[in-house]
Every structure is written in structure tokens, then in C-alpha cells.
Amino acid sequence: MRLVVTADLHFNHSRSRPLAEEAIERINAGGGDVLLLVGDTAAADGDALEKALSLIRFSGPKLFLCGNHELWSQADDTRELFETTLPRRVRALGWRWLETDPFVAGDVALVGSVGWYDYTYAPPSLGVPRRFYAAKVSPAAAERSTAHAHLLGDDVPPSARDIFVRWNDGKFVRLGVTDEAFLAERLDGLRKSLVACAAATRVIAAVHHVPFRQLLPPRHTPAWDFGRAYLGSESLGDVFLQDPRVTNVYCGHSHFAAEATIGHLHAVNIGSGYREKRVLTLDV
């Protein structure tokens, strides 16, 4: 079985779309047995998601994972979008919603999740209190916002007050629970998917957010490093490390290509971004 994997097509983004179309052409020309999209294909609002998925002509099973950008919407209820609306739209185009519907072919299974984050990748050296990460604004951004000025306090070091970042999940995603609680739900879903594939002897896993520190991009500026809080969580990787059948793990989200052997598995950050699209293959 040849698995074709890509992520972060960002089809609704004007700079990214031509590159996404080229990547789709490569997928259509290259063929394969199973296709897996690991999130951030397109934002939910409008029809960019349908346009992107409809361009892909692939004869084998097509597996879809949502990313955080699929959850970006003007709608008030992200939970309804994630649990009902997006799965219906994806399935209507002939794709499998891998989040709740793992794929099994013979003795090989594929499981996946959007994942999420719990701020554990935030560098302690920045000195930013946790409440800023939960609000998805840095101290300098909070100073310029009447809605977030209450976050400021004596425990914010001067160096942190120069960091200006707003993470757009805070503007466009309304989960109704904390990030930690949503991540816990996704971890439970991954465990259930693994149990559902009990007959498989080999498992390939995918998660949009980064499940291992070894796959993170390098440290850079303080503003860049503030955003590391939202790249994922090692608790995602722990789920895979606890199952000896998991041989390969794919992620996206950070737009930084990386790979590492961690315990008994091989982990890959696909590394697609706004300036480059990568399409990978795995022969199982």
C-alpha cells in the first residue's frame, strides 16, 4: 500500500492557493493507494474547502483531518462546526472524516486527530504568565486592547511587555471549553480509535498539531517563540508511544519540515507552508 500524505494546503489563502493547486496536480498525477490530508486544507467559511477537495482526483480512499484553520469561522458555535457541519461537508465529497472514523486495510490501520495545544511548548524563558496564552494575546498586545488590559500585572517582566502577538484561534475559534479540555477530548478520541483498530498489527497515525518537541521549529524571536504555545502538545505523542503498533506519525501546522525517530516510531512534520507544499509517500 502506498500512502500519500500532505498538509497545510491553505487553499483559501491568496498567496498559498497557486502552490496548493500545483500540489494537487502532483497528487493527481502521482497516484497511490490511500490519500491523507493532515489539516488546514481551507478555512470553513465560504466554499474554498469544497473547491480544494473537488480538485483532487484520487481513485483510492481519501482520508481527511481538520486543522485549526478549518475551525476558523464567523459562526458562534465551533463545536457544531467540528462535530457536525464539517464532517457532513467532507463526507458529501467522498472523503472519510478520520477524527472519528479510523481506516483499516488488512492488518494496517490509520488513525488521526486535529490534536490541539495546552501551552506546554511555551518557552518559560519568556516569562509570560499562562493567562496570556489562554487569552491568545501577548502582554504588548494586551496593553493595546481594552478587552485584555485586565491581564496585565506585576508578574509580567519588562522583557515580556515588548512581545506583540495575537493568535487568531482566539478570534475565530469558539470551543466552549478550555484548550486543555478540548485537547483532553482529542486524546480520548485517539485512544478510542486505537482500540477500534485492535485487529491491526501496524498503525500509522496523523495529527495536525505537533506531537513531539523534536518536530518543533527552532527558537527565533520572542514574538515567534510566543506562538510555540499553540503548536501542539507532547501528550499527543505520548498516546502513540504507548501503543507499540504505531510505527509512523505525521503532523503539520508549524510549516517546518522535520523528522525524528522517537522510541519505537518514526515521526515526520510534513513541513508544508505558504511558500512551499510538500507531498510525501510511505510504502507500507
Coordinates of N, CA, C and O in Angstrom, one line a residue, residues 19-188:
L19 N 0.2 27.5 -5.1 CA 1.0 26.4 -4.7 C 0.2 25.2 -4.3 O 0.6 24.0 -4.6
A20 N -0.9 25.4 -3.7 CA -1.8 24.3 -3.4 C -2.3 23.6 -4.6 O -2.4 22.4 -4.7
E21 N -2.7 24.4 -5.6 CA -3.1 23.8 -6.9 C -2.0 23.0 -7.5 O -2.3 21.9 -8.1
E22 N -0.8 23.4 -7.5 CA 0.3 22.7 -8.0 C 0.5 21.3 -7.2 O 0.7 20.3 -7.8
A23 N 0.4 21.4 -5.9 CA 0.5 20.2 -5.1 C -0.6 19.2 -5.4 O -0.4 18.0 -5.5
I24 N -1.8 19.7 -5.7 CA -3.0 18.9 -6.0 C -2.7 18.2 -7.4 O -3.0 17.0 -7.6
E25 N -2.1 19.0 -8.3 CA -1.8 18.4 -9.6 C -0.8 17.3 -9.5 O -0.8 16.2 -10.1
R26 N 0.2 17.4 -8.6 CA 1.2 16.4 -8.3 C 0.5 15.1 -7.7 O 0.8 14.0 -8.1
I27 N -0.4 15.3 -6.8 CA -1.2 14.2 -6.2 C -2.0 13.5 -7.3 O -1.9 12.3 -7.4
N28 N -2.6 14.3 -8.2 CA -3.4 13.6 -9.2 C -2.6 12.9 -10.2 O -3.0 11.8 -10.7
A29 N -1.4 13.4 -10.5 CA -0.5 12.7 -11.5 C 0.2 11.5 -10.9 O 0.5 10.5 -11.6
G30 N 0.5 11.6 -9.6 CA 1.3 10.6 -9.0 C 0.6 9.3 -8.6 O 1.2 8.2 -8.5
G31 N -0.7 9.4 -8.3 CA -1.4 8.3 -7.9 C -1.0 7.8 -6.5 O -0.3 8.4 -5.7
G32 N -1.4 6.5 -6.2 CA -1.2 5.9 -4.9 C -2.4 5.1 -4.5 O -3.4 5.0 -5.2
D33 N -2.3 4.6 -3.3 CA -3.4 3.7 -2.8 C -4.3 4.4 -1.8 O -5.6 4.2 -1.8
V34 N -3.8 5.2 -0.9 CA -4.6 5.9 0.1 C -4.0 7.3 0.2 O -2.8 7.5 0.2
L35 N -4.9 8.3 0.3 CA -4.5 9.7 0.4 C -4.9 10.3 1.8 O -6.1 10.1 2.2
L36 N -4.0 11.0 2.4 CA -4.3 11.6 3.7 C -3.9 13.0 3.7 O -2.8 13.4 3.4
L37 N -4.9 13.9 4.1 CA -4.7 15.3 4.3 C -4.7 15.6 5.8 O -5.6 15.3 6.5
V38 N -3.6 16.2 6.3 CA -3.4 16.3 7.7 C -3.7 17.8 8.1 O -2.9 18.4 8.8
G39 N -4.8 18.3 7.8 CA -5.3 19.6 8.3 C -4.9 20.8 7.6 O -4.0 20.9 6.8
D40 N -5.7 21.9 7.8 CA -5.5 23.2 7.2 C -5.6 23.2 5.7 O -4.8 23.8 5.0
T41 N -6.5 22.4 5.2 CA -6.8 22.4 3.8 C -7.4 23.8 3.4 O -7.0 24.4 2.4
A42 N -8.4 24.2 4.1 CA -9.0 25.6 3.9 C -9.9 25.9 5.1 O -10.3 25.0 5.8
A43 N -10.1 27.2 5.3 CA -11.0 27.7 6.4 C -12.4 27.3 6.1 O -12.8 27.0 4.9
A44 N -13.2 27.2 7.1 CA -14.6 26.7 7.0 C -15.5 27.6 6.2 O -16.3 27.1 5.4
D45 N -15.4 28.9 6.4 CA -16.3 29.8 5.8 C -16.1 29.9 4.3 O -15.0 29.8 3.8
G46 N -17.2 30.0 3.5 CA -17.1 30.0 2.1 C -17.1 28.6 1.5 O -17.4 27.6 2.2
D47 N -16.6 28.5 0.3 CA -16.6 27.2 -0.4 C -15.2 26.8 -0.8 O -15.0 25.9 -1.6
A48 N -14.1 27.4 -0.2 CA -12.8 27.0 -0.6 C -12.5 25.6 -0.2 O -11.7 24.9 -1.0
L49 N -13.0 25.1 0.9 CA -12.8 23.7 1.2 C -13.3 22.7 0.2 O -12.7 21.8 -0.3
E50 N -14.6 23.0 -0.3 CA -15.2 22.1 -1.3 C -14.4 22.2 -2.6 O -14.2 21.2 -3.3
K51 N -13.9 23.4 -2.9 CA -13.2 23.6 -4.2 C -11.9 22.8 -4.1 O -11.5 22.2 -5.1
A52 N -11.2 22.9 -3.0 CA -9.9 22.2 -2.9 C -10.1 20.7 -3.0 O -9.4 20.0 -3.7
L53 N -11.1 20.1 -2.2 CA -11.3 18.7 -2.2 C -11.8 18.2 -3.5 O -11.5 17.1 -4.0
S54 N -12.6 19.0 -4.2 CA -13.1 18.6 -5.5 C -12.1 18.5 -6.6 O -12.3 17.8 -7.6
L55 N -11.0 19.3 -6.5 CA -9.9 19.2 -7.4 C -9.1 18.0 -7.4 O -8.4 17.6 -8.3
I56 N -9.2 17.3 -6.3 CA -8.3 16.1 -6.1 C -9.0 14.9 -6.7 O -10.1 14.5 -6.3
R57 N -8.4 14.3 -7.7 CA -8.9 13.1 -8.4 C -8.0 12.0 -8.0 O -6.9 11.8 -8.5
F58 N -8.5 11.2 -7.0 CA -7.7 10.1 -6.4 C -8.6 8.9 -6.3 O -9.7 9.0 -5.7
S59 N -8.2 7.8 -6.9 CA -9.1 6.7 -7.0 C -9.3 5.9 -5.7 O -10.3 5.2 -5.5
G60 N -8.3 6.0 -4.8 CA -8.3 5.2 -3.6 C -9.0 5.9 -2.5 O -9.5 7.0 -2.7
P61 N -9.0 5.3 -1.3 CA -9.7 6.0 -0.1 C -9.0 7.4 0.1 O -7.8 7.5 0.1
K62 N -9.8 8.3 0.5 CA -9.3 9.7 0.8 C -9.7 10.0 2.2 O -10.8 10.1 2.6
L63 N -8.6 10.3 3.0 CA -8.8 10.5 4.5 C -8.5 11.9 4.8 O -7.5 12.5 4.4
F64 N -9.4 12.5 5.6 CA -9.4 14.0 5.9 C -9.3 14.2 7.4 O -10.0 13.7 8.2
L65 N -8.3 15.0 7.7 CA -8.2 15.6 9.1 C -8.4 17.1 9.0 O -7.8 17.7 8.2
C66 N -9.1 17.6 10.0 CA -9.3 19.0 10.1 C -8.1 19.6 10.8 O -7.4 18.9 11.6
G67 N -7.7 20.9 10.5 CA -6.7 21.6 11.3 C -7.4 22.8 12.0 O -8.6 22.9 12.0
N68 N -6.6 23.6 12.7 CA -7.2 24.7 13.4 C -7.9 25.7 12.4 O -8.9 26.4 12.7
H69 N -7.3 25.8 11.2 CA -7.9 26.8 10.2 C -9.3 26.3 9.7 O -10.1 27.2 9.4
E70 N -9.5 25.0 9.6 CA -10.9 24.6 9.3 C -11.9 25.1 10.3 O -13.1 25.2 10.1
L71 N -11.4 25.3 11.6 CA -12.3 25.8 12.6 C -12.4 27.3 12.7 O -13.2 27.8 13.5
W72 N -11.7 28.0 11.9 CA -11.8 29.5 11.8 C -13.1 29.8 11.1 O -13.4 29.4 9.9
S73 N -14.0 30.5 11.8 CA -15.3 30.8 11.2 C -15.9 32.0 11.9 O -15.6 32.3 13.1
Q74 N -16.9 32.6 11.3 CA -17.7 33.7 11.9 C -18.8 33.1 12.7 O -19.5 33.8 13.4
A75 N -19.0 31.8 12.6 CA -20.1 31.1 13.3 C -19.8 31.2 14.8 O -18.7 31.2 15.2
D76 N -20.9 31.2 15.6 CA -20.7 31.3 17.0 C -20.4 30.0 17.7 O -19.8 30.0 18.8
D77 N -20.7 28.9 17.1 CA -20.5 27.6 17.7 C -19.5 26.7 16.9 O -19.9 26.0 16.0
T78 N -18.3 26.8 17.3 CA -17.2 25.9 16.7 C -17.5 24.5 17.0 O -17.1 23.6 16.1
R79 N -18.1 24.1 18.1 CA -18.3 22.7 18.4 C -19.3 22.1 17.4 O -19.0 21.0 16.9
E80 N -20.3 22.8 17.0 CA -21.2 22.3 16.0 C -20.5 22.2 14.6 O -20.7 21.2 13.9
L81 N -19.7 23.1 14.3 CA -18.9 23.1 13.1 C -18.0 21.9 13.1 O -18.0 21.1 12.1
F82 N -17.3 21.6 14.2 CA -16.4 20.5 14.2 C -17.0 19.1 14.3 O -16.6 18.2 13.6
E83 N -18.1 19.0 15.0 CA -18.7 17.7 15.2 C -19.8 17.3 14.2 O -20.0 16.1 14.0
T84 N -20.4 18.3 13.5 CA -21.5 18.0 12.6 C -21.3 18.6 11.2 O -21.3 17.9 10.2
T85 N -21.1 19.9 11.1 CA -21.1 20.6 9.8 C -19.9 20.1 9.0 O -20.1 19.7 7.8
L86 N -18.7 20.2 9.5 CA -17.5 19.8 8.7 C -17.5 18.4 8.3 O -17.3 18.0 7.1
P87 N -17.8 17.4 9.2 CA -17.9 16.0 8.8 C -18.9 15.8 7.7 O -18.6 15.0 6.7
R88 N -20.0 16.5 7.8 CA -21.0 16.3 6.7 C -20.5 16.8 5.4 O -20.7 16.2 4.3
R89 N -19.9 18.0 5.4 CA -19.4 18.6 4.1 C -18.3 17.7 3.5 O -18.3 17.5 2.3
V90 N -17.4 17.2 4.4 CA -16.3 16.4 3.9 C -16.8 15.0 3.3 O -16.4 14.6 2.2
R91 N -17.7 14.4 4.0 CA -18.2 13.1 3.6 C -19.1 13.3 2.3 O -19.1 12.3 1.5
A92 N -19.7 14.4 2.1 CA -20.5 14.6 0.9 C -19.7 14.6 -0.3 O -20.2 14.3 -1.4
L93 N -18.4 14.9 -0.2 CA -17.5 14.9 -1.3 C -16.7 13.6 -1.4 O -15.7 13.5 -2.2
G94 N -17.0 12.6 -0.6 CA -16.4 11.3 -0.8 C -15.2 11.0 0.1 O -14.4 10.1 -0.2
W95 N -15.0 11.9 1.1 CA -13.8 11.8 2.0 C -14.2 11.2 3.3 O -15.4 11.3 3.8
R96 N -13.3 10.5 4.0 CA -13.5 9.9 5.3 C -13.1 10.9 6.4 O -12.0 11.5 6.3
W97 N -13.9 11.1 7.4 CA -13.6 12.0 8.5 C -12.8 11.2 9.5 O -13.4 10.5 10.4
L98 N -11.5 11.3 9.4 CA -10.6 10.3 10.1 C -10.7 10.5 11.6 O -10.4 9.6 12.4
E99 N -11.1 11.7 12.1 CA -11.2 12.0 13.5 C -12.0 11.0 14.3 O -11.6 10.6 15.4
T100 N -13.1 10.6 13.7 CA -14.0 9.6 14.4 C -14.1 8.3 13.6 O -14.9 7.5 14.0
D101 N -13.5 8.2 12.5 CA -13.7 7.0 11.6 C -12.4 6.5 11.1 O -11.9 6.7 10.0
P102 N -11.6 5.8 12.0 CA -10.3 5.2 11.6 C -10.4 4.3 10.4 O -11.5 3.7 10.1
F103 N -9.3 4.2 9.6 CA -9.3 3.4 8.4 C -8.5 2.2 8.6 O -7.4 2.2 9.1
V104 N -9.0 1.0 8.1 CA -8.3 -0.2 8.2 C -8.2 -0.9 6.9 O -9.3 -1.0 6.2
A105 N -7.0 -1.3 6.5 CA -6.8 -2.1 5.2 C -6.0 -3.3 5.6 O -4.8 -3.1 5.8
G106 N -6.6 -4.4 5.6 CA -5.9 -5.6 6.0 C -5.4 -5.5 7.5 O -6.2 -5.3 8.4
D107 N -4.1 -5.6 7.7 CA -3.6 -5.6 9.1 C -3.0 -4.2 9.4 O -2.3 -4.0 10.4
V108 N -3.3 -3.2 8.5 CA -2.8 -1.8 8.7 C -3.9 -0.9 9.0 O -4.9 -0.9 8.3
A109 N -3.8 0.0 10.0 CA -4.8 1.0 10.4 C -4.2 2.4 10.3 O -3.0 2.6 10.5
L110 N -5.0 3.3 10.0 CA -4.7 4.7 10.0 C -5.7 5.4 11.0 O -6.9 5.3 10.8
V111 N -5.1 6.2 11.9 CA -5.9 6.9 12.9 C -5.4 8.4 12.9 O -4.3 8.6 12.5
G112 N -6.3 9.3 13.3 CA -5.8 10.7 13.3 C -6.7 11.6 14.1 O -7.8 11.2 14.6
S113 N -6.2 12.8 14.3 CA -7.0 13.8 15.0 C -6.4 15.2 14.7 O -5.3 15.4 14.2
V114 N -7.3 16.2 14.9 CA -6.8 17.6 14.7 C -5.8 17.9 15.8 O -4.9 18.7 15.6
G115 N -5.8 17.1 17.0 CA -4.9 17.4 18.1 C -5.4 18.7 18.7 O -6.5 19.1 18.7
W116 N -4.5 19.4 19.4 CA -4.7 20.8 19.9 C -3.5 21.1 20.8 O -2.4 20.4 20.7
Y117 N -3.6 22.0 21.7 CA -2.4 22.5 22.5 C -2.8 22.8 23.9 O -4.0 23.0 24.2
D118 N -1.8 22.8 24.8 CA -2.0 23.1 26.2 C -0.9 24.0 26.7 O -0.8 24.1 27.9
Y119 N -0.2 24.7 25.8 CA 0.8 25.7 26.1 C 2.1 25.2 26.7 O 3.0 25.9 27.1
T120 N 2.2 23.8 26.8 CA 3.4 23.3 27.3 C 4.7 23.5 26.4 O 5.8 23.3 26.9
Y121 N 4.5 23.9 25.2 CA 5.6 24.2 24.3 C 6.0 25.7 24.5 O 7.0 26.1 23.9
A122 N 5.3 26.5 25.3 CA 5.7 27.9 25.5 C 7.0 27.9 26.3 O 7.1 27.3 27.3
P123 N 8.0 28.7 25.8 CA 9.3 28.8 26.5 C 9.2 29.5 27.8 O 8.8 30.6 27.9
P124 N 9.5 28.8 28.9 CA 9.5 29.5 30.2 C 10.4 30.8 30.3 O 10.1 31.7 31.0
S125 N 11.4 30.8 29.4 CA 12.3 31.9 29.5 C 11.7 33.2 29.1 O 12.2 34.3 29.4
L126 N 10.5 33.2 28.4 CA 9.8 34.4 28.0 C 9.2 35.1 29.2 O 9.0 36.3 29.2
G127 N 8.9 34.3 30.3 CA 8.3 34.9 31.5 C 6.9 35.3 31.3 O 6.4 36.1 32.1
V128 N 6.2 34.8 30.3 CA 4.8 35.2 30.1 C 3.9 34.4 30.9 O 3.9 33.1 30.8
P129 N 3.1 35.0 31.8 CA 2.1 34.2 32.6 C 1.1 33.4 31.7 O 0.8 33.8 30.6
R130 N 0.7 32.3 32.2 CA -0.2 31.4 31.5 C -1.5 32.0 31.0 O -2.0 31.7 29.9
R131 N -2.0 33.0 31.7 CA -3.3 33.6 31.4 C -3.2 34.3 30.0 O -4.2 34.4 29.3
F132 N -2.1 34.8 29.6 CA -1.9 35.4 28.3 C -2.1 34.4 27.2 O -2.7 34.6 26.2
Y133 N -1.5 33.2 27.4 CA -1.6 32.1 26.4 C -3.1 31.7 26.3 O -3.5 31.5 25.2
A134 N -3.7 31.6 27.4 CA -5.2 31.2 27.4 C -6.0 32.2 26.6 O -6.9 31.9 25.9
A135 N -5.6 33.5 26.8 CA -6.4 34.6 26.1 C -5.9 34.8 24.6 O -6.5 35.5 23.8
K136 N -4.8 34.1 24.3 CA -4.2 34.2 22.9 C -3.7 35.6 22.5 O -3.8 36.0 21.4
V137 N -3.3 36.3 23.5 CA -2.6 37.6 23.2 C -1.4 37.7 24.1 O -1.4 37.3 25.3
S138 N -0.4 38.4 23.6 CA 0.9 38.6 24.4 C 0.7 39.9 25.2 O -0.3 40.6 25.1
P139 N 1.6 40.1 26.2 CA 1.5 41.3 27.0 C 1.4 42.6 26.3 O 0.6 43.5 26.6
A140 N 2.2 42.8 25.2 CA 2.2 44.1 24.5 C 0.8 44.2 23.8 O 0.3 45.3 23.7
A141 N 0.3 43.1 23.2 CA -1.0 43.2 22.6 C -2.1 43.5 23.6 O -3.0 44.2 23.3
A142 N -2.0 42.9 24.8 CA -3.0 43.2 25.8 C -3.0 44.6 26.2 O -4.1 45.2 26.5
E143 N -1.8 45.3 26.3 CA -1.7 46.7 26.6 C -2.5 47.6 25.6 O -2.9 48.6 26.0
R144 N -2.6 47.1 24.4 CA -3.3 47.9 23.4 C -4.7 47.5 23.2 O -5.4 47.9 22.2
S145 N -5.2 46.7 24.1 CA -6.6 46.2 23.9 C -7.4 46.4 25.2 O -7.0 45.8 26.3
T146 N -8.4 47.1 25.2 CA -9.2 47.3 26.4 C -9.8 46.0 26.9 O -10.1 45.8 28.1
A147 N -10.1 45.1 26.0 CA -10.7 43.8 26.3 C -9.7 42.9 27.1 O -10.1 42.0 27.8
H148 N -8.4 43.2 27.0 CA -7.4 42.3 27.6 C -6.5 43.0 28.6 O -5.6 42.4 29.1
A149 N -6.8 44.3 28.8 CA -5.9 45.0 29.7 C -5.9 44.5 31.1 O -4.9 44.6 31.9
H150 N -6.9 43.8 31.5 CA -7.0 43.2 32.9 C -6.0 42.1 33.1 O -5.7 41.7 34.2
L151 N -5.4 41.6 32.0 CA -4.4 40.5 32.1 C -3.1 41.0 32.7 O -2.3 40.2 33.2
L152 N -2.8 42.3 32.5 CA -1.5 42.9 33.0 C -1.4 42.9 34.5 O -2.4 43.0 35.2
G153 N -0.2 42.7 34.9 CA 0.0 42.7 36.4 C 1.5 42.8 36.7 O 2.4 42.8 35.8
D154 N 1.8 42.8 38.0 CA 3.2 43.0 38.4 C 4.1 41.7 38.1 O 5.3 41.8 38.2
D155 N 3.4 40.6 37.8 CA 4.2 39.4 37.5 C 4.7 39.3 36.0 O 5.3 38.3 35.6
V156 N 4.4 40.4 35.2 CA 4.8 40.4 33.8 C 6.2 41.1 33.7 O 6.3 42.3 34.0
P157 N 7.3 40.4 33.4 CA 8.6 41.1 33.3 C 8.6 42.1 32.2 O 7.9 42.0 31.2
P158 N 9.5 43.1 32.3 CA 9.6 44.1 31.3 C 9.9 43.6 29.9 O 9.3 44.1 28.9
S159 N 10.7 42.6 29.8 CA 11.0 42.0 28.5 C 9.8 41.4 27.8 O 9.6 41.5 26.6
A160 N 8.9 40.8 28.6 CA 7.6 40.3 28.1 C 6.7 41.3 27.6 O 5.9 41.1 26.7
R161 N 6.8 42.5 28.1 CA 5.9 43.6 27.7 C 6.2 44.1 26.3 O 5.4 44.9 25.8
D162 N 7.3 43.7 25.8 CA 7.7 44.1 24.4 C 7.2 43.1 23.3 O 7.3 43.3 22.1
I163 N 6.6 42.0 23.8 CA 6.2 40.9 22.8 C 4.8 41.2 22.4 O 3.8 41.3 23.2
F164 N 4.6 41.4 21.0 CA 3.3 41.8 20.5 C 2.9 40.6 19.5 O 3.4 40.4 18.5
V165 N 1.9 39.8 20.0 CA 1.3 38.7 19.2 C -0.2 38.6 19.5 O -0.6 38.7 20.7
R166 N -0.9 38.3 18.5 CA -2.3 37.9 18.7 C -2.5 36.6 17.9 O -2.2 36.5 16.7
W167 N -2.9 35.5 18.6 CA -3.1 34.2 17.9 C -4.5 34.1 17.4 O -5.4 34.2 18.3
N168 N -4.7 34.0 16.1 CA -6.1 34.1 15.6 C -7.1 33.0 16.0 O -8.3 33.2 15.8
D169 N -6.6 31.9 16.5 CA -7.6 31.0 17.1 C -8.5 31.7 18.1 O -9.6 31.3 18.3
G170 N -7.9 32.6 18.8 CA -8.7 33.4 19.8 C -9.8 34.2 19.2 O -10.8 34.5 19.9
K171 N -9.6 34.6 18.0 CA -10.6 35.4 17.3 C -11.7 34.6 16.6 O -12.8 35.0 16.5
F172 N -11.2 33.5 16.0 CA -12.1 32.7 15.1 C -12.6 31.4 15.6 O -13.4 30.7 14.9
V173 N -12.1 30.9 16.8 CA -12.5 29.6 17.3 C -13.2 29.7 18.6 O -12.6 30.4 19.5
R174 N -14.4 29.2 18.7 CA -15.2 29.3 20.0 C -15.6 27.9 20.4 O -16.7 27.4 20.0
L175 N -14.8 27.2 21.2 CA -15.0 25.8 21.5 C -15.9 25.6 22.7 O -16.5 24.5 22.8
G176 N -16.1 26.6 23.5 CA -16.9 26.4 24.7 C -16.3 25.8 25.8 O -16.9 25.6 26.9
V177 N -15.0 25.3 25.7 CA -14.2 24.7 26.8 C -12.8 25.3 26.7 O -12.4 25.9 25.7
T178 N -12.0 25.0 27.7 CA -10.6 25.5 27.6 C -9.8 24.7 26.6 O -10.3 23.6 26.1
D179 N -8.7 25.2 26.2 CA -7.8 24.5 25.2 C -7.4 23.1 25.8 O -7.4 22.1 25.1
E180 N -7.1 23.1 27.1 CA -6.7 21.9 27.7 C -7.8 20.8 27.7 O -7.6 19.6 27.5
A181 N -9.0 21.3 27.9 CA -10.2 20.4 27.9 C -10.4 19.8 26.5 O -10.7 18.6 26.3
F182 N -10.3 20.7 25.5 CA -10.5 20.2 24.1 C -9.4 19.2 23.8 O -9.7 18.2 23.1
L183 N -8.2 19.5 24.2 CA -7.1 18.6 23.9 C -7.4 17.2 24.6 O -7.1 16.2 24.0
A184 N -7.9 17.3 25.8 CA -8.1 16.0 26.5 C -9.2 15.2 25.8 O -9.1 14.0 25.7
E185 N -10.2 15.9 25.2 CA -11.2 15.2 24.4 C -10.5 14.5 23.1 O -10.9 13.4 22.8
R186 N -9.6 15.2 22.5 CA -9.0 14.7 21.3 C -8.1 13.5 21.7 O -8.0 12.5 20.9
L187 N -7.4 13.5 22.8 CA -6.6 12.4 23.3 C -7.5 11.2 23.5 O -7.1 10.1 23.2
D188 N -8.6 11.4 24.2 CA -9.5 10.3 24.4 C -10.0 9.7 23.1 O -10.2 8.5 22.9

